[in-house]
Amino acid sequence: MSEKLAAILPCRSIPETVDFYKAIGFEVTFQQERPYAYAVVQHGDVELQFAALKGFEPAESYGACYITTDDVDGLYAKFRKGLKQELGRIPTRGLPRIGPLKDTTYGVRQFIMADPGGNSIRIGQPISEDLHHSPVPKEPVAKALHMASLLGDSKEDYAAAAKILDRLLSSDVPPPSRVKALILRAAMAVHLDDTPLAARLLSEADQIPLQAPDRTSLADDLLRAEDLRNDLPGS
Protein backbone atom coordinates (compact mmCIF):
# COMPACT_ATOMS: atom_id res chain seq x y z
CA MET A 1 0.00 0.00 0.00
CA SER A 2 1.25 3.48 -0.84
CA GLU A 3 -0.02 6.92 0.11
CA LYS A 4 0.35 10.39 -1.31
CA LEU A 5 -0.37 13.69 0.39
CA ALA A 6 -1.19 16.94 -1.39
CA ALA A 7 -1.50 20.29 0.37
CA ILE A 8 -4.66 22.26 -0.45
CA LEU A 9 -3.98 25.94 0.10
CA PRO A 10 -6.36 28.91 -0.03
CA CYS A 11 -6.10 31.79 -2.45
CA ARG A 12 -8.13 34.76 -3.66
CA SER A 13 -7.56 34.26 -7.38
CA ILE A 14 -6.70 31.09 -9.26
CA PRO A 15 -5.31 32.91 -12.35
CA GLU A 16 -3.08 35.11 -10.17
CA THR A 17 -1.83 32.11 -8.22
CA VAL A 18 -1.22 30.01 -11.32
CA ASP A 19 0.71 32.83 -13.01
CA PHE A 20 2.96 33.15 -9.97
CA TYR A 21 3.83 29.47 -9.81
CA LYS A 22 4.35 29.25 -13.58
CA ALA A 23 6.81 32.15 -13.31
CA ILE A 24 9.02 30.24 -10.87
CA GLY A 25 8.98 27.02 -12.89
CA PHE A 26 5.95 25.02 -11.75
CA GLU A 27 3.77 23.19 -14.26
CA VAL A 28 -0.01 23.62 -14.17
CA THR A 29 -1.48 20.12 -14.23
CA PHE A 30 -5.12 21.06 -13.57
CA GLN A 31 -7.18 24.25 -13.60
CA GLN A 32 -10.90 25.02 -13.53
CA GLU A 33 -13.15 27.96 -12.70
CA ARG A 34 -16.44 26.06 -12.40
CA PRO A 35 -18.19 24.62 -10.51
CA TYR A 36 -15.53 26.05 -8.16
CA ALA A 37 -12.16 27.66 -8.80
CA TYR A 38 -9.37 25.14 -8.30
CA ALA A 39 -5.87 24.47 -9.62
CA VAL A 40 -2.99 22.07 -9.20
CA VAL A 41 0.66 22.94 -9.86
CA GLN A 42 3.65 20.62 -9.79
CA HIS A 43 7.43 20.91 -9.62
CA GLY A 44 9.15 17.53 -9.67
CA ASP A 45 7.52 15.46 -6.93
CA VAL A 46 6.03 18.54 -5.25
CA GLU A 47 2.31 19.05 -5.85
CA LEU A 48 0.37 22.02 -4.52
CA GLN A 49 -3.38 22.38 -4.85
CA PHE A 50 -5.27 25.67 -4.54
CA ALA A 51 -8.89 26.56 -3.86
CA ALA A 52 -10.18 30.10 -4.36
CA LEU A 53 -12.29 31.37 -1.46
CA LYS A 54 -14.75 34.25 -1.62
CA GLY A 55 -13.86 37.12 0.67
CA PHE A 56 -10.43 35.64 1.35
CA GLU A 57 -7.78 38.11 2.54
CA PRO A 58 -4.25 36.92 1.62
CA ALA A 59 -2.62 39.13 4.26
CA GLU A 60 -4.51 37.17 6.92
CA SER A 61 -3.68 33.73 5.55
CA TYR A 62 -2.31 30.99 7.78
CA GLY A 63 -1.74 28.64 4.85
CA ALA A 64 1.69 27.01 4.91
CA CYS A 65 3.68 24.00 3.81
CA TYR A 66 7.27 22.78 3.99
CA ILE A 67 9.16 21.43 0.98
CA THR A 68 12.39 19.49 1.45
CA THR A 69 14.99 19.34 -1.30
CA ASP A 70 18.56 18.26 -1.92
CA ASP A 71 19.33 21.45 -3.86
CA VAL A 72 17.96 24.45 -1.99
CA ASP A 73 20.52 26.80 -3.55
CA GLY A 74 19.47 25.71 -7.03
CA LEU A 75 15.77 26.20 -6.32
CA TYR A 76 16.42 29.59 -4.74
CA ALA A 77 18.34 30.74 -7.80
CA LYS A 78 15.63 29.41 -10.11
CA PHE A 79 12.79 31.06 -8.20
CA ARG A 80 14.65 34.39 -7.97
CA LYS A 81 15.33 34.31 -11.71
CA GLY A 82 11.69 33.57 -12.50
CA LEU A 83 10.42 36.35 -10.25
CA LYS A 84 12.93 38.81 -11.68
CA GLN A 85 11.78 37.99 -15.23
CA GLU A 86 8.09 38.19 -14.30
CA LEU A 87 8.15 41.25 -12.03
CA GLY A 88 11.34 43.02 -13.03
CA ARG A 89 12.62 42.76 -9.45
CA ILE A 90 13.01 40.34 -6.55
CA PRO A 91 10.03 41.07 -4.25
CA THR A 92 11.19 41.30 -0.63
CA ARG A 93 8.02 42.75 0.94
CA GLY A 94 4.29 42.50 0.54
CA LEU A 95 2.75 39.68 -1.48
CA PRO A 96 4.20 37.82 -3.21
CA ARG A 97 7.70 37.90 -1.75
CA ILE A 98 10.75 35.72 -1.29
CA GLY A 99 12.91 35.79 1.80
CA PRO A 100 16.65 35.33 2.21
CA LEU A 101 18.41 32.00 1.87
CA LYS A 102 20.13 31.22 5.15
CA ASP A 103 21.50 28.50 7.41
CA THR A 104 19.27 28.00 10.42
CA THR A 105 20.29 27.10 13.95
CA TYR A 106 18.56 23.73 13.59
CA GLY A 107 20.71 22.28 10.82
CA VAL A 108 18.67 23.29 7.78
CA ARG A 109 19.50 25.68 4.96
CA GLN A 110 16.24 27.26 3.84
CA PHE A 111 14.25 30.18 2.52
CA ILE A 112 10.63 31.23 2.95
CA MET A 113 8.42 32.39 0.11
CA ALA A 114 4.96 33.91 0.35
CA ASP A 115 2.72 33.46 -2.68
CA PRO A 116 -0.05 35.87 -3.82
CA GLY A 117 -2.49 34.09 -1.51
CA GLY A 118 -0.30 34.77 1.53
CA ASN A 119 0.65 31.11 1.88
CA SER A 120 4.03 30.58 3.51
CA ILE A 121 6.10 28.12 1.48
CA ARG A 122 9.22 27.04 3.37
CA ILE A 123 11.85 25.26 1.32
CA GLY A 124 14.78 23.66 3.06
CA GLN A 125 17.67 21.25 2.84
CA PRO A 126 19.18 19.49 5.86
CA ILE A 127 22.86 20.36 6.25
CA SER A 128 23.41 18.54 9.55
CA GLU A 129 22.47 15.23 11.08
CA ASP A 130 21.44 17.09 14.24
CA LEU A 131 18.18 18.96 13.55
CA HIS A 132 17.79 20.28 17.09
CA HIS A 133 18.20 23.99 17.79
CA SER A 134 21.76 24.87 18.71
CA PRO A 135 22.23 26.78 21.99
CA VAL A 136 21.85 30.55 21.92
CA PRO A 137 25.34 32.06 21.53
CA LYS A 138 26.82 33.52 24.70
CA GLU A 139 29.04 36.09 22.95
CA PRO A 140 27.04 39.39 23.03
CA VAL A 141 27.26 40.32 19.33
CA ALA A 142 26.46 36.81 18.11
CA LYS A 143 23.63 36.55 20.63
CA ALA A 144 22.09 39.84 19.49
CA LEU A 145 22.26 38.82 15.82
CA HIS A 146 20.77 35.44 16.66
CA MET A 147 17.85 36.90 18.59
CA ALA A 148 17.18 39.62 16.01
CA SER A 149 17.10 37.07 13.20
CA LEU A 150 14.83 34.80 15.22
CA LEU A 151 12.39 37.59 16.04
CA GLY A 152 12.47 39.29 12.65
CA ASP A 153 12.78 36.50 10.11
CA SER A 154 11.07 33.65 11.94
CA LYS A 155 8.48 35.29 14.22
CA GLU A 156 7.97 38.39 12.02
CA ASP A 157 8.21 40.67 15.06
CA TYR A 158 10.01 43.35 13.09
CA ALA A 159 9.81 46.07 15.74
CA ALA A 160 11.36 43.86 18.44
CA ALA A 161 14.15 42.79 16.09
CA ALA A 162 14.79 46.43 15.17
CA LYS A 163 15.22 47.38 18.84
CA ILE A 164 17.85 44.68 19.36
CA LEU A 165 19.73 45.73 16.23
CA ASP A 166 19.59 49.44 17.04
CA ARG A 167 21.13 48.70 20.43
CA LEU A 168 23.80 46.54 18.81
CA LEU A 169 24.64 49.10 16.12
CA SER A 170 25.10 51.81 18.73
CA SER A 171 28.07 49.88 20.11
CA ASP A 172 31.49 48.95 18.74
CA VAL A 173 30.90 45.97 16.44
CA PRO A 174 33.52 44.22 14.25
CA PRO A 175 33.10 45.04 10.54
CA PRO A 176 31.67 41.68 9.36
CA SER A 177 29.12 41.58 12.17
CA ARG A 178 28.27 45.23 11.62
CA VAL A 179 27.56 44.59 7.94
CA LYS A 180 25.34 41.65 8.87
CA ALA A 181 23.49 43.75 11.45
CA LEU A 182 23.02 46.68 9.06
CA ILE A 183 21.55 44.44 6.36
CA LEU A 184 19.22 42.71 8.78
CA ARG A 185 18.17 46.08 10.22
CA ALA A 186 17.51 47.34 6.67
CA ALA A 187 15.24 44.35 6.09
CA MET A 188 13.33 45.19 9.26
CA ALA A 189 13.02 48.81 8.11
CA VAL A 190 11.52 47.63 4.81
CA HIS A 191 8.94 45.53 6.67
CA LEU A 192 8.17 48.53 8.89
CA ASP A 193 7.63 50.72 5.79
CA ASP A 194 10.65 52.93 6.50
CA THR A 195 12.34 52.66 3.11
CA PRO A 196 14.46 55.85 3.53
CA LEU A 197 16.05 54.30 6.62
CA ALA A 198 16.55 51.02 4.76
CA ALA A 199 18.36 52.86 1.96
CA ARG A 200 20.65 54.63 4.45
CA LEU A 201 21.48 51.41 6.27
CA LEU A 202 22.29 49.58 3.04
CA SER A 203 24.49 52.48 1.95
CA GLU A 204 26.35 52.35 5.26
CA ALA A 205 26.88 48.62 4.86
CA ASP A 206 28.31 49.20 1.38
CA GLN A 207 30.93 51.58 2.79
CA ILE A 208 32.45 49.04 5.18
CA PRO A 209 35.53 47.31 3.71
CA LEU A 210 35.49 43.54 3.91
CA GLN A 211 38.23 40.96 3.40
CA ALA A 212 37.63 38.15 0.91
CA PRO A 213 36.93 35.53 3.62
CA ASP A 214 34.37 37.87 5.18
CA ARG A 215 32.61 38.33 1.84
CA THR A 216 32.45 34.56 1.47
CA SER A 217 30.96 34.06 4.93
CA LEU A 218 28.49 36.92 4.33
CA ALA A 219 27.47 35.78 0.82
CA ASP A 220 23.83 35.13 1.80
CA ASP A 221 23.60 38.49 3.59
CA LEU A 222 25.14 40.40 0.68
CA LEU A 223 22.69 38.78 -1.73
CA ARG A 224 19.88 39.82 0.60
CA ALA A 225 21.21 43.38 0.57
CA GLU A 226 21.22 43.37 -3.23
CA ASP A 227 17.60 42.21 -3.35
CA LEU A 228 16.53 44.77 -0.75
CA ARG A 229 18.29 47.57 -2.59
CA ASN A 230 16.76 46.66 -5.95
CA ASP A 231 13.28 46.43 -4.42
CA LEU A 232 13.35 49.91 -2.88
CA PRO A 233 11.09 52.53 -4.49
CA GLY A 234 12.89 54.37 -7.27
CA SER A 235 15.50 51.65 -7.76
GROMACS .gro file of C-alpha atoms in nm:
model
  235
    1MET     CA    1   0.000   0.000   0.000
    2SER     CA    2   0.125   0.348  -0.084
    3GLU     CA    3  -0.002   0.692   0.011
    4LYS     CA    4   0.035   1.039  -0.131
    5LEU     CA    5  -0.037   1.369   0.039
    6ALA     CA    6  -0.119   1.694  -0.139
    7ALA     CA    7  -0.150   2.029   0.037
    8ILE     CA    8  -0.466   2.226  -0.045
    9LEU     CA    9  -0.398   2.594   0.010
   10PRO     CA   10  -0.636   2.891  -0.003
   11CYS     CA   11  -0.610   3.179  -0.245
   12ARG     CA   12  -0.813   3.476  -0.366
   13SER     CA   13  -0.756   3.426  -0.738
   14ILE     CA   14  -0.670   3.109  -0.926
   15PRO     CA   15  -0.531   3.291  -1.235
   16GLU     CA   16  -0.308   3.511  -1.017
   17THR     CA   17  -0.183   3.211  -0.822
   18VAL     CA   18  -0.122   3.001  -1.132
   19ASP     CA   19   0.071   3.283  -1.301
   20PHE     CA   20   0.296   3.315  -0.997
   21TYR     CA   21   0.383   2.947  -0.981
   22LYS     CA   22   0.435   2.925  -1.358
   23ALA     CA   23   0.681   3.215  -1.331
   24ILE     CA   24   0.902   3.024  -1.087
   25GLY     CA   25   0.898   2.702  -1.289
   26PHE     CA   26   0.595   2.502  -1.175
   27GLU     CA   27   0.377   2.319  -1.426
   28VAL     CA   28  -0.001   2.362  -1.417
   29THR     CA   29  -0.148   2.012  -1.423
   30PHE     CA   30  -0.512   2.106  -1.357
   31GLN     CA   31  -0.718   2.425  -1.360
   32GLN     CA   32  -1.090   2.502  -1.353
   33GLU     CA   33  -1.315   2.796  -1.270
   34ARG     CA   34  -1.644   2.606  -1.240
   35PRO     CA   35  -1.819   2.462  -1.051
   36TYR     CA   36  -1.553   2.605  -0.816
   37ALA     CA   37  -1.216   2.766  -0.880
   38TYR     CA   38  -0.937   2.514  -0.830
   39ALA     CA   39  -0.587   2.447  -0.962
   40VAL     CA   40  -0.299   2.207  -0.920
   41VAL     CA   41   0.066   2.294  -0.986
   42GLN     CA   42   0.365   2.062  -0.979
   43HIS     CA   43   0.743   2.091  -0.962
   44GLY     CA   44   0.915   1.753  -0.967
   45ASP     CA   45   0.752   1.546  -0.693
   46VAL     CA   46   0.603   1.854  -0.525
   47GLU     CA   47   0.231   1.905  -0.585
   48LEU     CA   48   0.037   2.202  -0.452
   49GLN     CA   49  -0.338   2.238  -0.485
   50PHE     CA   50  -0.527   2.567  -0.454
   51ALA     CA   51  -0.889   2.656  -0.386
   52ALA     CA   52  -1.018   3.010  -0.436
   53LEU     CA   53  -1.229   3.137  -0.146
   54LYS     CA   54  -1.475   3.425  -0.162
   55GLY     CA   55  -1.386   3.712   0.067
   56PHE     CA   56  -1.043   3.564   0.135
   57GLU     CA   57  -0.778   3.811   0.254
   58PRO     CA   58  -0.425   3.692   0.162
   59ALA     CA   59  -0.262   3.913   0.426
   60GLU     CA   60  -0.451   3.717   0.692
   61SER     CA   61  -0.368   3.373   0.555
   62TYR     CA   62  -0.231   3.099   0.778
   63GLY     CA   63  -0.174   2.864   0.485
   64ALA     CA   64   0.169   2.701   0.491
   65CYS     CA   65   0.368   2.400   0.381
   66TYR     CA   66   0.727   2.278   0.399
   67ILE     CA   67   0.916   2.143   0.098
   68THR     CA   68   1.239   1.949   0.145
   69THR     CA   69   1.499   1.934  -0.130
   70ASP     CA   70   1.856   1.826  -0.192
   71ASP     CA   71   1.933   2.145  -0.386
   72VAL     CA   72   1.796   2.445  -0.199
   73ASP     CA   73   2.052   2.680  -0.355
   74GLY     CA   74   1.947   2.571  -0.703
   75LEU     CA   75   1.577   2.620  -0.632
   76TYR     CA   76   1.642   2.959  -0.474
   77ALA     CA   77   1.834   3.074  -0.780
   78LYS     CA   78   1.563   2.941  -1.011
   79PHE     CA   79   1.279   3.106  -0.820
   80ARG     CA   80   1.465   3.439  -0.797
   81LYS     CA   81   1.533   3.431  -1.171
   82GLY     CA   82   1.169   3.357  -1.250
   83LEU     CA   83   1.042   3.635  -1.025
   84LYS     CA   84   1.293   3.881  -1.168
   85GLN     CA   85   1.178   3.799  -1.523
   86GLU     CA   86   0.809   3.819  -1.430
   87LEU     CA   87   0.815   4.125  -1.203
   88GLY     CA   88   1.134   4.302  -1.303
   89ARG     CA   89   1.262   4.276  -0.945
   90ILE     CA   90   1.301   4.034  -0.655
   91PRO     CA   91   1.003   4.107  -0.425
   92THR     CA   92   1.119   4.130  -0.063
   93ARG     CA   93   0.802   4.275   0.094
   94GLY     CA   94   0.429   4.250   0.054
   95LEU     CA   95   0.275   3.968  -0.148
   96PRO     CA   96   0.420   3.782  -0.321
   97ARG     CA   97   0.770   3.790  -0.175
   98ILE     CA   98   1.075   3.572  -0.129
   99GLY     CA   99   1.291   3.579   0.180
  100PRO     CA  100   1.665   3.533   0.221
  101LEU     CA  101   1.841   3.200   0.187
  102LYS     CA  102   2.013   3.122   0.515
  103ASP     CA  103   2.150   2.850   0.741
  104THR     CA  104   1.927   2.800   1.042
  105THR     CA  105   2.029   2.710   1.395
  106TYR     CA  106   1.856   2.373   1.359
  107GLY     CA  107   2.071   2.228   1.082
  108VAL     CA  108   1.867   2.329   0.778
  109ARG     CA  109   1.950   2.568   0.496
  110GLN     CA  110   1.624   2.726   0.384
  111PHE     CA  111   1.425   3.018   0.252
  112ILE     CA  112   1.063   3.123   0.295
  113MET     CA  113   0.842   3.239   0.011
  114ALA     CA  114   0.496   3.391   0.035
  115ASP     CA  115   0.272   3.346  -0.268
  116PRO     CA  116  -0.005   3.587  -0.382
  117GLY     CA  117  -0.249   3.409  -0.151
  118GLY     CA  118  -0.030   3.477   0.153
  119ASN     CA  119   0.065   3.111   0.188
  120SER     CA  120   0.403   3.058   0.351
  121ILE     CA  121   0.610   2.812   0.148
  122ARG     CA  122   0.922   2.704   0.337
  123ILE     CA  123   1.185   2.526   0.132
  124GLY     CA  124   1.478   2.366   0.306
  125GLN     CA  125   1.767   2.125   0.284
  126PRO     CA  126   1.918   1.949   0.586
  127ILE     CA  127   2.286   2.036   0.625
  128SER     CA  128   2.341   1.854   0.955
  129GLU     CA  129   2.247   1.523   1.108
  130ASP     CA  130   2.144   1.709   1.424
  131LEU     CA  131   1.818   1.896   1.355
  132HIS     CA  132   1.779   2.028   1.709
  133HIS     CA  133   1.820   2.399   1.779
  134SER     CA  134   2.176   2.487   1.871
  135PRO     CA  135   2.223   2.678   2.199
  136VAL     CA  136   2.185   3.055   2.192
  137PRO     CA  137   2.534   3.206   2.153
  138LYS     CA  138   2.682   3.352   2.470
  139GLU     CA  139   2.904   3.609   2.295
  140PRO     CA  140   2.704   3.939   2.303
  141VAL     CA  141   2.726   4.032   1.933
  142ALA     CA  142   2.646   3.681   1.811
  143LYS     CA  143   2.363   3.655   2.063
  144ALA     CA  144   2.209   3.984   1.949
  145LEU     CA  145   2.226   3.882   1.582
  146HIS     CA  146   2.077   3.544   1.666
  147MET     CA  147   1.785   3.690   1.859
  148ALA     CA  148   1.718   3.962   1.601
  149SER     CA  149   1.710   3.707   1.320
  150LEU     CA  150   1.483   3.480   1.522
  151LEU     CA  151   1.239   3.759   1.604
  152GLY     CA  152   1.247   3.929   1.265
  153ASP     CA  153   1.278   3.650   1.011
  154SER     CA  154   1.107   3.365   1.194
  155LYS     CA  155   0.848   3.529   1.422
  156GLU     CA  156   0.797   3.839   1.202
  157ASP     CA  157   0.821   4.067   1.506
  158TYR     CA  158   1.001   4.335   1.309
  159ALA     CA  159   0.981   4.607   1.574
  160ALA     CA  160   1.136   4.386   1.844
  161ALA     CA  161   1.415   4.279   1.609
  162ALA     CA  162   1.479   4.643   1.517
  163LYS     CA  163   1.522   4.738   1.884
  164ILE     CA  164   1.785   4.468   1.936
  165LEU     CA  165   1.973   4.573   1.623
  166ASP     CA  166   1.959   4.944   1.704
  167ARG     CA  167   2.113   4.870   2.043
  168LEU     CA  168   2.380   4.654   1.881
  169LEU     CA  169   2.464   4.910   1.612
  170SER     CA  170   2.510   5.181   1.873
  171SER     CA  171   2.807   4.988   2.011
  172ASP     CA  172   3.149   4.895   1.874
  173VAL     CA  173   3.090   4.597   1.644
  174PRO     CA  174   3.352   4.422   1.425
  175PRO     CA  175   3.310   4.504   1.054
  176PRO     CA  176   3.167   4.168   0.936
  177SER     CA  177   2.912   4.158   1.217
  178ARG     CA  178   2.827   4.523   1.162
  179VAL     CA  179   2.756   4.459   0.794
  180LYS     CA  180   2.534   4.165   0.887
  181ALA     CA  181   2.349   4.375   1.145
  182LEU     CA  182   2.302   4.668   0.906
  183ILE     CA  183   2.155   4.444   0.636
  184LEU     CA  184   1.922   4.271   0.878
  185ARG     CA  185   1.817   4.608   1.022
  186ALA     CA  186   1.751   4.734   0.667
  187ALA     CA  187   1.524   4.435   0.609
  188MET     CA  188   1.333   4.519   0.926
  189ALA     CA  189   1.302   4.881   0.811
  190VAL     CA  190   1.152   4.763   0.481
  191HIS     CA  191   0.894   4.553   0.667
  192LEU     CA  192   0.817   4.853   0.889
  193ASP     CA  193   0.763   5.072   0.579
  194ASP     CA  194   1.065   5.293   0.650
  195THR     CA  195   1.234   5.266   0.311
  196PRO     CA  196   1.446   5.585   0.353
  197LEU     CA  197   1.605   5.430   0.662
  198ALA     CA  198   1.655   5.102   0.476
  199ALA     CA  199   1.836   5.286   0.196
  200ARG     CA  200   2.065   5.463   0.445
  201LEU     CA  201   2.148   5.141   0.627
  202LEU     CA  202   2.229   4.958   0.304
  203SER     CA  203   2.449   5.248   0.195
  204GLU     CA  204   2.635   5.235   0.526
  205ALA     CA  205   2.688   4.862   0.486
  206ASP     CA  206   2.831   4.920   0.138
  207GLN     CA  207   3.093   5.158   0.279
  208ILE     CA  208   3.245   4.904   0.518
  209PRO     CA  209   3.553   4.731   0.371
  210LEU     CA  210   3.549   4.354   0.391
  211GLN     CA  211   3.823   4.096   0.340
  212ALA     CA  212   3.763   3.815   0.091
  213PRO     CA  213   3.693   3.553   0.362
  214ASP     CA  214   3.437   3.787   0.518
  215ARG     CA  215   3.261   3.833   0.184
  216THR     CA  216   3.245   3.456   0.147
  217SER     CA  217   3.096   3.406   0.493
  218LEU     CA  218   2.849   3.692   0.433
  219ALA     CA  219   2.747   3.578   0.082
  220ASP     CA  220   2.383   3.513   0.180
  221ASP     CA  221   2.360   3.849   0.359
  222LEU     CA  222   2.514   4.040   0.068
  223LEU     CA  223   2.269   3.878  -0.173
  224ARG     CA  224   1.988   3.982   0.060
  225ALA     CA  225   2.121   4.338   0.057
  226GLU     CA  226   2.122   4.337  -0.323
  227ASP     CA  227   1.760   4.221  -0.335
  228LEU     CA  228   1.653   4.477  -0.075
  229ARG     CA  229   1.829   4.757  -0.259
  230ASN     CA  230   1.676   4.666  -0.595
  231ASP     CA  231   1.328   4.643  -0.442
  232LEU     CA  232   1.335   4.991  -0.288
  233PRO     CA  233   1.109   5.253  -0.449
  234GLY     CA  234   1.289   5.437  -0.727
  235SER     CA  235   1.550   5.165  -0.776
   0.00000   0.00000   0.00000
